[in-house]
Coordinates of C-alpha atoms in Angstrom, one line a residue:
X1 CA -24.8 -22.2 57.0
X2 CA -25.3 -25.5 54.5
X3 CA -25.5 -24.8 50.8
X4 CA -28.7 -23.6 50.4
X5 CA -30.7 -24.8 46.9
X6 CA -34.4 -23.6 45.3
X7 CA -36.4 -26.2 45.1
X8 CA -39.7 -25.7 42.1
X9 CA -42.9 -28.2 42.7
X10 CA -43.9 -28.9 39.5
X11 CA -47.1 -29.6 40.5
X12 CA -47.3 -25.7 41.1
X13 CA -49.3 -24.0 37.9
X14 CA -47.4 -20.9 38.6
X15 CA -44.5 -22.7 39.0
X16 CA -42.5 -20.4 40.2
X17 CA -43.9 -17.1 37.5
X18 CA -47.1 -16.0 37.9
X19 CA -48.5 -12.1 37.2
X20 CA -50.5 -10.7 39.9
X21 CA -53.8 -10.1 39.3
X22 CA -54.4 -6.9 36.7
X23 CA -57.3 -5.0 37.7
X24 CA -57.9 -2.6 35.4
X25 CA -56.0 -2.1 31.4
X26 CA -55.4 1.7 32.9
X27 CA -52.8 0.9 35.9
X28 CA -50.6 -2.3 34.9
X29 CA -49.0 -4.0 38.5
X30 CA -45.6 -4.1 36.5
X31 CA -44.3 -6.9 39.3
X32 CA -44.0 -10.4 38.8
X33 CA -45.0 -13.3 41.6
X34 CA -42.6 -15.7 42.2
X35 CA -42.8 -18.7 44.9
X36 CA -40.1 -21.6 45.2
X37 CA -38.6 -23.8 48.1
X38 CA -35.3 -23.2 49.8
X39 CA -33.7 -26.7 50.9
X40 CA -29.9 -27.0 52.3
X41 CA -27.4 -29.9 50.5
X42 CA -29.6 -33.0 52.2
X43 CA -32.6 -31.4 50.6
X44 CA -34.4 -30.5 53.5
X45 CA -35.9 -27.5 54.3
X46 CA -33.8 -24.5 55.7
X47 CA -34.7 -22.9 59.2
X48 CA -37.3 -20.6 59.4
X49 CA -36.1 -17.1 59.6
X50 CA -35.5 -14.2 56.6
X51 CA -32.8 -15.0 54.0
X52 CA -31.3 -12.2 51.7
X53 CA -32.5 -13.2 48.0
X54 CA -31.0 -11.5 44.9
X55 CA -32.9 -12.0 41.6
X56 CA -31.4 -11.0 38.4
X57 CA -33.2 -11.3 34.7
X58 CA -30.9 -12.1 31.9
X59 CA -32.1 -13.1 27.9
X60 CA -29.6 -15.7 28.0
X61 CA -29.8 -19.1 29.4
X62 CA -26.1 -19.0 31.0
X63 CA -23.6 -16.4 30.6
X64 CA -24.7 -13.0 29.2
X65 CA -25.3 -9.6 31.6
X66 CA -28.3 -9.3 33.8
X67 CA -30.5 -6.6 32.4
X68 CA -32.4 -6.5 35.8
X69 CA -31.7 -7.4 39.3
X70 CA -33.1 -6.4 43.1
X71 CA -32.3 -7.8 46.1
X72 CA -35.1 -8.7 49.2
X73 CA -35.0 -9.4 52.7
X74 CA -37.4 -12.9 52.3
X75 CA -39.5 -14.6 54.9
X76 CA -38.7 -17.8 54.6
X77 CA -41.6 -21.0 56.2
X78 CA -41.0 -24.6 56.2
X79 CA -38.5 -23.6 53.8
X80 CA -41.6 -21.7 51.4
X81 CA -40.8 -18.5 50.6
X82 CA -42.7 -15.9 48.2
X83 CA -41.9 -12.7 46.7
X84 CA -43.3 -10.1 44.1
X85 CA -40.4 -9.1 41.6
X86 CA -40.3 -5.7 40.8
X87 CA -41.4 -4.5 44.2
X88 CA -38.0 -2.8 44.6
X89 CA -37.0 -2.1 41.3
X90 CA -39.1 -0.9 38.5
X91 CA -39.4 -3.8 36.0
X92 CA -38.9 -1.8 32.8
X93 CA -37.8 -4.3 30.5
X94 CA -40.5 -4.9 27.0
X95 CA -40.8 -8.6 27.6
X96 CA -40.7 -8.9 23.3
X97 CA -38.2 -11.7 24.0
X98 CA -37.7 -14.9 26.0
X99 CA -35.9 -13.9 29.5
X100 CA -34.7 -16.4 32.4
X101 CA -34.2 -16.0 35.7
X102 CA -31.2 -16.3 37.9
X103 CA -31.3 -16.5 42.3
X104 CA -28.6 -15.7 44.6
X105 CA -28.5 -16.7 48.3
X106 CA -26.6 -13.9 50.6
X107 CA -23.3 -13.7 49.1
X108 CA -23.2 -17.2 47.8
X109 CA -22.7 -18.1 43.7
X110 CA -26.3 -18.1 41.6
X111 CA -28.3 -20.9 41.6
X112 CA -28.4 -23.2 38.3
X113 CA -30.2 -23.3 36.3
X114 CA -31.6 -20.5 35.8
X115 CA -35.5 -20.2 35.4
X116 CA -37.3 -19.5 31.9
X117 CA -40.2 -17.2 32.4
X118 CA -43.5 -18.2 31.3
X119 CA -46.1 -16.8 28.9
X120 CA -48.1 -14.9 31.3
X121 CA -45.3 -12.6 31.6
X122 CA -45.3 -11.3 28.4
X123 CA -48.6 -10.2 29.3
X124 CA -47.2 -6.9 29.7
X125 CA -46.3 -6.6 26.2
X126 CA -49.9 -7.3 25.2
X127 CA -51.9 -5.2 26.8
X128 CA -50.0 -2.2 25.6
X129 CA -52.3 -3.0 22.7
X130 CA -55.3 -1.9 24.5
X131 CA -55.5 1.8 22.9
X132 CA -53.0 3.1 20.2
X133 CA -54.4 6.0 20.1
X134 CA -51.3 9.2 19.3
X135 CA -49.0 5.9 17.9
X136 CA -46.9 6.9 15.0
X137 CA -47.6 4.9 12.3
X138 CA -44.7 3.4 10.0
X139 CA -43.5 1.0 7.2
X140 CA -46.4 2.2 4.4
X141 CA -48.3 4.3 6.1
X142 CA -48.0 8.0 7.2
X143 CA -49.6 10.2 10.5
X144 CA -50.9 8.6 13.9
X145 CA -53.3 6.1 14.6
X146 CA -56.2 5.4 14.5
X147 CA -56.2 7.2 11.4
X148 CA -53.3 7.2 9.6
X149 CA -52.8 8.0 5.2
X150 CA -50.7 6.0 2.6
X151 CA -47.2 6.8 2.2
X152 CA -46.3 8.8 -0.9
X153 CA -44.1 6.8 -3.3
X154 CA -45.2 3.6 -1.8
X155 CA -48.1 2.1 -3.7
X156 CA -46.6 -0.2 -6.5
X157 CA -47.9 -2.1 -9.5
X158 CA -48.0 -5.1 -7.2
X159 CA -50.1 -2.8 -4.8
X160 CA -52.8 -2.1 -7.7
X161 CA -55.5 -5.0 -8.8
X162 CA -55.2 -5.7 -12.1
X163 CA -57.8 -3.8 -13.9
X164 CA -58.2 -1.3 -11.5
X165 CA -57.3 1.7 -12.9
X166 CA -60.0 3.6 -14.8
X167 CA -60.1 6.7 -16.8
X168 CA -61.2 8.9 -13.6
X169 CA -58.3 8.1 -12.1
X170 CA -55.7 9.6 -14.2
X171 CA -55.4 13.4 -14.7
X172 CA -56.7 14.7 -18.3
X173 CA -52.9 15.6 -19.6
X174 CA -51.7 11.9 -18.7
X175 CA -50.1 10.4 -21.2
X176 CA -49.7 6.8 -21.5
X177 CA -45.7 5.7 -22.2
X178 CA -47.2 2.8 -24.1
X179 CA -50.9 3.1 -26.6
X180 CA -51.1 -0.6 -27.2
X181 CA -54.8 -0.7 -25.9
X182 CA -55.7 3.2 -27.5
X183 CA -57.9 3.5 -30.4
X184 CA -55.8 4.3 -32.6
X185 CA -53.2 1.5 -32.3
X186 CA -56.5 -1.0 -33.2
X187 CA -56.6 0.4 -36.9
X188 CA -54.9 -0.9 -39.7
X189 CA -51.1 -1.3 -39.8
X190 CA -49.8 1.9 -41.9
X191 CA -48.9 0.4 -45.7
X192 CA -46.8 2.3 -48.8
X193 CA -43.2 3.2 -49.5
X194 CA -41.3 4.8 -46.7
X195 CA -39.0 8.2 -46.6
X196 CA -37.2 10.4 -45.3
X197 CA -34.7 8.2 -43.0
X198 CA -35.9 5.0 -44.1
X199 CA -36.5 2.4 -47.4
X200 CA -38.6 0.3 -48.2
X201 CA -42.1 -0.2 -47.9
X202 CA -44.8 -0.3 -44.7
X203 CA -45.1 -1.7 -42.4
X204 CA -41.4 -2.9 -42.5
X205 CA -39.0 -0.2 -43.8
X206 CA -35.6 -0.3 -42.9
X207 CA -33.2 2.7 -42.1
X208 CA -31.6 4.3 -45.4
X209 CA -28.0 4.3 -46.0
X210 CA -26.1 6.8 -44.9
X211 CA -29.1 8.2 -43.0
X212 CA -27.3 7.9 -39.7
X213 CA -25.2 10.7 -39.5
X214 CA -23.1 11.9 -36.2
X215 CA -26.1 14.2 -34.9
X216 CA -28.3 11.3 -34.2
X217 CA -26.0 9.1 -32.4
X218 CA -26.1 9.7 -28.8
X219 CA -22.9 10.6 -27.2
X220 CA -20.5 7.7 -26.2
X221 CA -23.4 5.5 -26.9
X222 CA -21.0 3.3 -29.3
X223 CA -19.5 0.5 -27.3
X224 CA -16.2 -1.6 -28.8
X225 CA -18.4 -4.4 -30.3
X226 CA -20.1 -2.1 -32.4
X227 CA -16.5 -1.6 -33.9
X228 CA -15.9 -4.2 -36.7
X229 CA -12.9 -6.1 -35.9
X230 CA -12.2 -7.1 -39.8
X231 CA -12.5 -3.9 -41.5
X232 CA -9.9 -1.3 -41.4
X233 CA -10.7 2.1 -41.3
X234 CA -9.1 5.3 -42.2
X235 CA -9.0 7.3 -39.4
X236 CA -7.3 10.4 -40.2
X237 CA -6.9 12.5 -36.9
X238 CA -8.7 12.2 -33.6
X239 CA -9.8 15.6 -32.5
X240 CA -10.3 15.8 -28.6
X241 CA -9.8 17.4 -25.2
X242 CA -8.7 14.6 -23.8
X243 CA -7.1 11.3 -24.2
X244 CA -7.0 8.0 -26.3
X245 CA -6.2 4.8 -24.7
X246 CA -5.3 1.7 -26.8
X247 CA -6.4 -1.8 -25.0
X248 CA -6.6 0.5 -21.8
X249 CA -8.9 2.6 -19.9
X250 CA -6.4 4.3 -18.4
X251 CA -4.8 7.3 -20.0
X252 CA -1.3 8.6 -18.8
X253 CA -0.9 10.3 -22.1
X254 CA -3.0 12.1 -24.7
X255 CA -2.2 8.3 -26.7
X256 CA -1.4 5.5 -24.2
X257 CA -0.6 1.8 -25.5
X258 CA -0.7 -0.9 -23.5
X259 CA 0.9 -3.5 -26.3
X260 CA 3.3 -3.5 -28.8
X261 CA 3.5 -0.5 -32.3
X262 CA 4.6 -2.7 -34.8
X263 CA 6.2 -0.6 -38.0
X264 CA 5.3 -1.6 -41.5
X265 CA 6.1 1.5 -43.3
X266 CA 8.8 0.7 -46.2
X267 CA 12.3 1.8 -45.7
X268 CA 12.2 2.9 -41.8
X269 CA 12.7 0.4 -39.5
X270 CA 11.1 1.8 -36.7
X271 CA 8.2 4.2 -35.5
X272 CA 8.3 7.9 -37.3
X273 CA 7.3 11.1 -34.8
X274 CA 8.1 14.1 -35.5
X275 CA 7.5 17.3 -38.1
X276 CA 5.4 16.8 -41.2
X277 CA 9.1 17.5 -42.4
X278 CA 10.3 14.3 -41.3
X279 CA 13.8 15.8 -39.9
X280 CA 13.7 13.4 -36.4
X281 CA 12.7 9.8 -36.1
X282 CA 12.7 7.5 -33.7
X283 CA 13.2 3.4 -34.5
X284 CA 14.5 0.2 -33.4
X285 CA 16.9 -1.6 -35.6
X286 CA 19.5 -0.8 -38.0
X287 CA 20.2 -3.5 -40.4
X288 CA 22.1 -6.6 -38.9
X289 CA 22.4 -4.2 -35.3
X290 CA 20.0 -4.1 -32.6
X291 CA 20.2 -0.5 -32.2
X292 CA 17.4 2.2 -30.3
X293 CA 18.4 5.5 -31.8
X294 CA 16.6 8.8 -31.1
X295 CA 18.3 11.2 -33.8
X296 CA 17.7 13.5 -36.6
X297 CA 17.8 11.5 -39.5
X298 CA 19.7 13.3 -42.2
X299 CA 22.6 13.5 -40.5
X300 CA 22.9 11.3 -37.6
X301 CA 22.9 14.1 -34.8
X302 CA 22.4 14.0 -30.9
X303 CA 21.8 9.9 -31.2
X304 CA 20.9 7.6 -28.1
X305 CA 21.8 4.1 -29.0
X306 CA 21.3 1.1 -27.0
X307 CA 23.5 -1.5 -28.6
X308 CA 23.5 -5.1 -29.0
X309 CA 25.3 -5.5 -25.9
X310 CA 23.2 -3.0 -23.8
X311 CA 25.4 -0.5 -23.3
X312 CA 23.6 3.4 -23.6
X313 CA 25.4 5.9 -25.6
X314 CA 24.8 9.6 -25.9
X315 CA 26.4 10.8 -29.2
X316 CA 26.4 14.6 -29.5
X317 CA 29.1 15.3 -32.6
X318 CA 31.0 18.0 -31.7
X319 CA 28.8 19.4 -28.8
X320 CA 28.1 18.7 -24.9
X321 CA 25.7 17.1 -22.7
X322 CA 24.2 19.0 -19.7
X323 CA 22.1 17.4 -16.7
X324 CA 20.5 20.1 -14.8
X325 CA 21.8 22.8 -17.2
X326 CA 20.8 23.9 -20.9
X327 CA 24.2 24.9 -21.6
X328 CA 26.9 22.7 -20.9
X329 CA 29.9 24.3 -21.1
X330 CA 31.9 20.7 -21.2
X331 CA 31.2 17.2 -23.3
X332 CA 29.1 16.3 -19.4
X333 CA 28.4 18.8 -16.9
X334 CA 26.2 18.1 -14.4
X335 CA 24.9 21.2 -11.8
X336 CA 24.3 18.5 -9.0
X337 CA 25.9 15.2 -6.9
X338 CA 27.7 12.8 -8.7
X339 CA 27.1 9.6 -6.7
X340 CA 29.0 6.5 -6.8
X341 CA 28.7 2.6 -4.8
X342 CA 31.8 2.1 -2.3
X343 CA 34.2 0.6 -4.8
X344 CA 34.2 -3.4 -4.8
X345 CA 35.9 -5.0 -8.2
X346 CA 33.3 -4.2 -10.5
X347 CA 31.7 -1.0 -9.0
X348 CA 32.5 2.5 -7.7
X349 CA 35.6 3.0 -9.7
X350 CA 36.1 6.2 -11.6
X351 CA 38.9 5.3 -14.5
X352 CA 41.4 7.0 -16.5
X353 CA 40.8 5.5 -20.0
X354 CA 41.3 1.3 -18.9
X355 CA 42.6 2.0 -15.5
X356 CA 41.3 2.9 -11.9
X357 CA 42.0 6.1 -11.6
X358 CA 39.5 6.9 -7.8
X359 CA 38.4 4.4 -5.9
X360 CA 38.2 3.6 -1.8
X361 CA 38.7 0.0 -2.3
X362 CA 38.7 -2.1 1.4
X363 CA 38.5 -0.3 4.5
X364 CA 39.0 3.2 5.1
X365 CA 41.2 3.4 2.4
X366 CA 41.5 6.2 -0.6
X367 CA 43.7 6.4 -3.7
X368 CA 43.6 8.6 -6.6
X369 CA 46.2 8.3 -9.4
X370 CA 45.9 5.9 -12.4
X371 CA 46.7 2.6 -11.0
X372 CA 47.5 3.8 -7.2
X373 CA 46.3 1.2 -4.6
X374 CA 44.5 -1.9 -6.2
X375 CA 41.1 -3.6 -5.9
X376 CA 42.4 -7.1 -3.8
X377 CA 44.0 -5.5 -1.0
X378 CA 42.9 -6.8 2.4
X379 CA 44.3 -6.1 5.8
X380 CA 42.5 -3.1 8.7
X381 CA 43.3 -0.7 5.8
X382 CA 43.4 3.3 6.5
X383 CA 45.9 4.0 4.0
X384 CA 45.8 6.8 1.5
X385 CA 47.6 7.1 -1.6
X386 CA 48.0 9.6 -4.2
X387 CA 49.8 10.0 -7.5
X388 CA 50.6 7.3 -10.3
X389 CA 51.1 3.7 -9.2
X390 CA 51.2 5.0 -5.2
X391 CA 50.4 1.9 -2.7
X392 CA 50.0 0.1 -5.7
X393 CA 51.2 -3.7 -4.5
X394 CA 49.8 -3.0 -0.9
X395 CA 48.2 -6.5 0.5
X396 CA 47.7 -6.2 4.1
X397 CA 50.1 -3.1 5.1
X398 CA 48.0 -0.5 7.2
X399 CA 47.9 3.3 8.1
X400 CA 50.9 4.3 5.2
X401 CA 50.3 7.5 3.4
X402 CA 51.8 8.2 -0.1
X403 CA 52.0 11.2 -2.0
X404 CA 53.7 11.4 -5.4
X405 CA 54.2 9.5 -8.2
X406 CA 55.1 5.4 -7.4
X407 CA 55.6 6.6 -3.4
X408 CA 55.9 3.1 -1.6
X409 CA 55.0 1.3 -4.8
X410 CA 56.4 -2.1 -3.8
X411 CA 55.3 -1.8 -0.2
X412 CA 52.8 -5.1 0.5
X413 CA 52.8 -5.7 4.0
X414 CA 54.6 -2.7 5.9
X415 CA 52.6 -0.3 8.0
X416 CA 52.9 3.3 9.6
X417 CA 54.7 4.6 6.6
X418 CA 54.6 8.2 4.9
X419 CA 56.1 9.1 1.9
X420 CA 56.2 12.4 0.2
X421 CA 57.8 13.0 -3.2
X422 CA 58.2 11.5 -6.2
X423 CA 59.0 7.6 -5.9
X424 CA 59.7 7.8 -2.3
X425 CA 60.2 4.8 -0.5
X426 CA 60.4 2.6 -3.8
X427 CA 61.3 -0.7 -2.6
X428 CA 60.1 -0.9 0.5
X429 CA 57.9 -3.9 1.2
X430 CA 57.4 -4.9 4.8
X431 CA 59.7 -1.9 6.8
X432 CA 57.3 -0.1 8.9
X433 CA 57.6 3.3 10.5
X434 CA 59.0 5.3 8.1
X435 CA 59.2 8.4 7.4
X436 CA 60.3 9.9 3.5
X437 CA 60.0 13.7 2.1
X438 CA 61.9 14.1 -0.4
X439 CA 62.5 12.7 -4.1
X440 CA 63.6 9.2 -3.9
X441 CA 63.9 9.6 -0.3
X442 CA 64.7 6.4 1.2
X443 CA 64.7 4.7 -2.0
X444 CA 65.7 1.4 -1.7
X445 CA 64.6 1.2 2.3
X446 CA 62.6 -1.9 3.5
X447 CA 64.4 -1.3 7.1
X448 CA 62.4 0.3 9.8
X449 CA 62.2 3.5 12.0
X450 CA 63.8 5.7 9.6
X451 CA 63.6 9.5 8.9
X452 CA 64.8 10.9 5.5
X453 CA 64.2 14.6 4.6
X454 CA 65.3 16.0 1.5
X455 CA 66.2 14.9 -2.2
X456 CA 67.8 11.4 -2.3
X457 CA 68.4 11.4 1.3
X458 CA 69.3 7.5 2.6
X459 CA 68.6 7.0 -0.9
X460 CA 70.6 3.2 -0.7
X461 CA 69.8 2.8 2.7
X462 CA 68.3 -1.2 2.7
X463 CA 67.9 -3.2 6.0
X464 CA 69.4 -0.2 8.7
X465 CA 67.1 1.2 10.9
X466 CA 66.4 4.0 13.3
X467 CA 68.8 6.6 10.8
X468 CA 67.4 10.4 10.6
X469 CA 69.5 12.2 7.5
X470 CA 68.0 15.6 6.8
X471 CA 69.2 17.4 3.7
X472 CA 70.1 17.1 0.1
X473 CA 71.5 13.1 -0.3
X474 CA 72.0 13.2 3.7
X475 CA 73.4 9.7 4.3
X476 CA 73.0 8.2 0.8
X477 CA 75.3 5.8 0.8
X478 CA 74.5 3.9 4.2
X479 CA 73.2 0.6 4.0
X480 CA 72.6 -1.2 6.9
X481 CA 74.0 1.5 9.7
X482 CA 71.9 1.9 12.4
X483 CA 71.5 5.0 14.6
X484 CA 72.7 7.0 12.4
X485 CA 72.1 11.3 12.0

């Protein structure tokens, strides 16, 4: 079939929206008539015959949702077609708004545009108006029509006509909140000295001095600018409940002050809390030293001082410091985790006076001992040494373990190693594989593969390899044999 198109003669009055006729107020026809002109592409008409119409109302132009559609089976003349919308389904929309209407053809897209409904169709809307009787009534009024009341609370001074009000209408206790139209404010202004609270003489008197006492000042009715900013005042103690906030509103503390306590008391350089006996004190500065110190004052007990160069020190003479305990029994003690950074150059290092004494410098490594291992080492790592100086020149050496005092001290590059005993495997540098228990085992080794058990054994072996001595200075003078047991 060719495109088919609606076609509206202008010269129609309906054209194309008309109500049917109302015959009584009572029984509304809620349907709408509608008459148009179907024509295919060439704008003739279609064949005679009955097309499938679909008519949707929308309160858009284009786009939106329809909020009403039915479809008909239309007769169709000459290409004249007419129809009564609503016939099919109940037009129950309230027609307080501009609405258009939109035609579809069978199954083919809607028509554009789409149609604006006229005036007459809002017809509906108006003769709702024909009895309102049982209507609730709203905005200032109360009840149903037709005889609804006056709101309570809604009549305002605007409401009332100047004048209006007469003495009928108010209620023999009223009393008026101001009496400058009453009898009594016409007479003669009052005249003579004044008393009680005020001075002076009528009809000016001004408020005494010292008449204004704490009774008759309503409660937190005094604001900061009644404050003068110029006078100082003695306050001796503030008595509350609560708290006191000093260029803040908000309190953390009973005082809380949010800028800087400035000291100007002679002879104590800082800010004095404490008992009216003035044993503690708390101040900043102590002569040419920039010193914090929290202490008693008289002597200098239990002080916290924060240096010139930022360090913090707790001095307790002669007693201990707890954290987590009220009764240290050592100069620290501390009842939970001590927590360090993995040690880099600067950080994680616990030392023995100047010198690292624990640390886990590089990777996977540990050493304990004053000066055992070092802080440049490089390499995989997975070394472990422990006791004075152990692992101490290691560079790149991996997977050695020491244990004892200077065990593989010289050792920089030399891997697999173990050494247990006092200086075992000394000089070794680069050998790898060894094995040393003993004092001074393998002592001057930096061969590889060797196995020394016992006190000085291979103690001067140097460059030979794969030797296993076991016992008491086993094989201590070979050298560079090889093979050896």
């Amino acid at each position: 079939m060719n495109q088919i198109y609606i076609k509206k003669f202008v010269f129609f009055i309906m054209l194309g929206l008309l109500l049917t006729s109302l015959t009584t107020y009572s029984q509304i026809p809620k349907t709408i008539s509608y008459q148009g002109v179907l024509t295919d592409t060439s704008n003739n008409p279609v064949p005679d015959g009955n097309y499938n119409l679909t008519f949707r109302l929308y309160d858009v132009e284009t786009g939106g949702t329809a909020l009403w559609a039915e479809g008909q089976l239309v007769a169709v003349d000459k290409g004249i077609f007419n129809v009564n919308l609503g016939t099919v389904n109940t037009l129950n929309l309230p027609f307080d708004k501009p609405y258009w209407l939109g035609i579809s053809v069978a199954l083919n897209p809607e028509l554009t545009p789409r149609i604006k409904l006229t005036s007459s169709s809002y017809s509906f809307r108006s003769l709702k108006t024909d009895s309102i009787d049982g209507i609730q009534a709203g905005g200032d009024l109360r009840g149903t029509y037709p005889n609804p009341s006056i709101a309570n609370n809604v009549i305002t001074s605007e409401n009332i006509l100047d004048g209006a009000i007469q003495r009928v209408d108010v209620a023999n206790d009223f009393k008026a909140p101001y009496a400058d139209t009453a009898d009594a404010a016409r007479t003669s202004a009052p005249s003579g000295s004044a008393g009680g609270d005020l001075t002076g003489t009528y009809p000016n008197p001004s408020i005494a001095n010292n008449a204004v006492t704490s009774a008759k000042i309503l409660d937190s009715s005094i604001t900061g600018s009644d404050i003068s900013s110029t006078t100082a005042m003695n306050i001796t103690s503030l008595t509350t409940t609560g708290s006191v906030g000093i260029g803040t509103s908000v309190h953390r503390a009973t005082l809380t002050v949010n800028d800087t306590i400035d000291n100007v008391f002679p002879g104590v350089p800082g800010i004095m809390l404490g008992n009216p006996a003035g044993t503690t004190a708390i101040w900043q500065g102590k002569d040419a030293s920039n010193y914090i110190e929290i202490s008693w004052i008289n002597p200098y007990f239990g002080r916290v001082i924060v240096g010139a160069n930022k360090p913090l020190v707790l001095q307790e003479l002669g007693g201990n410091v707890g954290i987590g305990t009220t009764t240290p029994n050592e100069q620290l003690e501390i009842t939970g985790n001590f927590r360090l950074p993995a040690s880099t150059a600067s950080v994680g290092v616990i030392k023995s006076g100047g010198n690292r004494f624990i640390h886990n410098f590089g990777t996977d490594n540990f050493f304990a001992g004053v000066d055992a291992g070092n802080l440049t080492l490089g390499g995989p790592g997975g070394n472990t040494g422990v006791g004075v100086n152990s692992l101490s020149s290691i560079v790149t050496g991996e997977a050695n373990t020491a244990h004892g005092a200077r065990s593989l001290l010289s050792n920089t590059n030399g891997s697999n190693n173990v050494a247990i005993g006092y200086q075992t495997l000394y000089s070794n540098a680069t050998g790898n594989y060894n094995t040393a228990i003993g004092s001074t085992a393998l002592y001057s080794n930096w061969g590889s593969g060797n196995t020394a058990t016992g006190y000085m054994a291979l103690y001067s072996n140097t460059s030979g390899y794969y030797n296993t001595a076991t016992g008491g200075s086993a094989l201590f003078s070979n050298t560079t044999g090889n093979f050896n047991t």
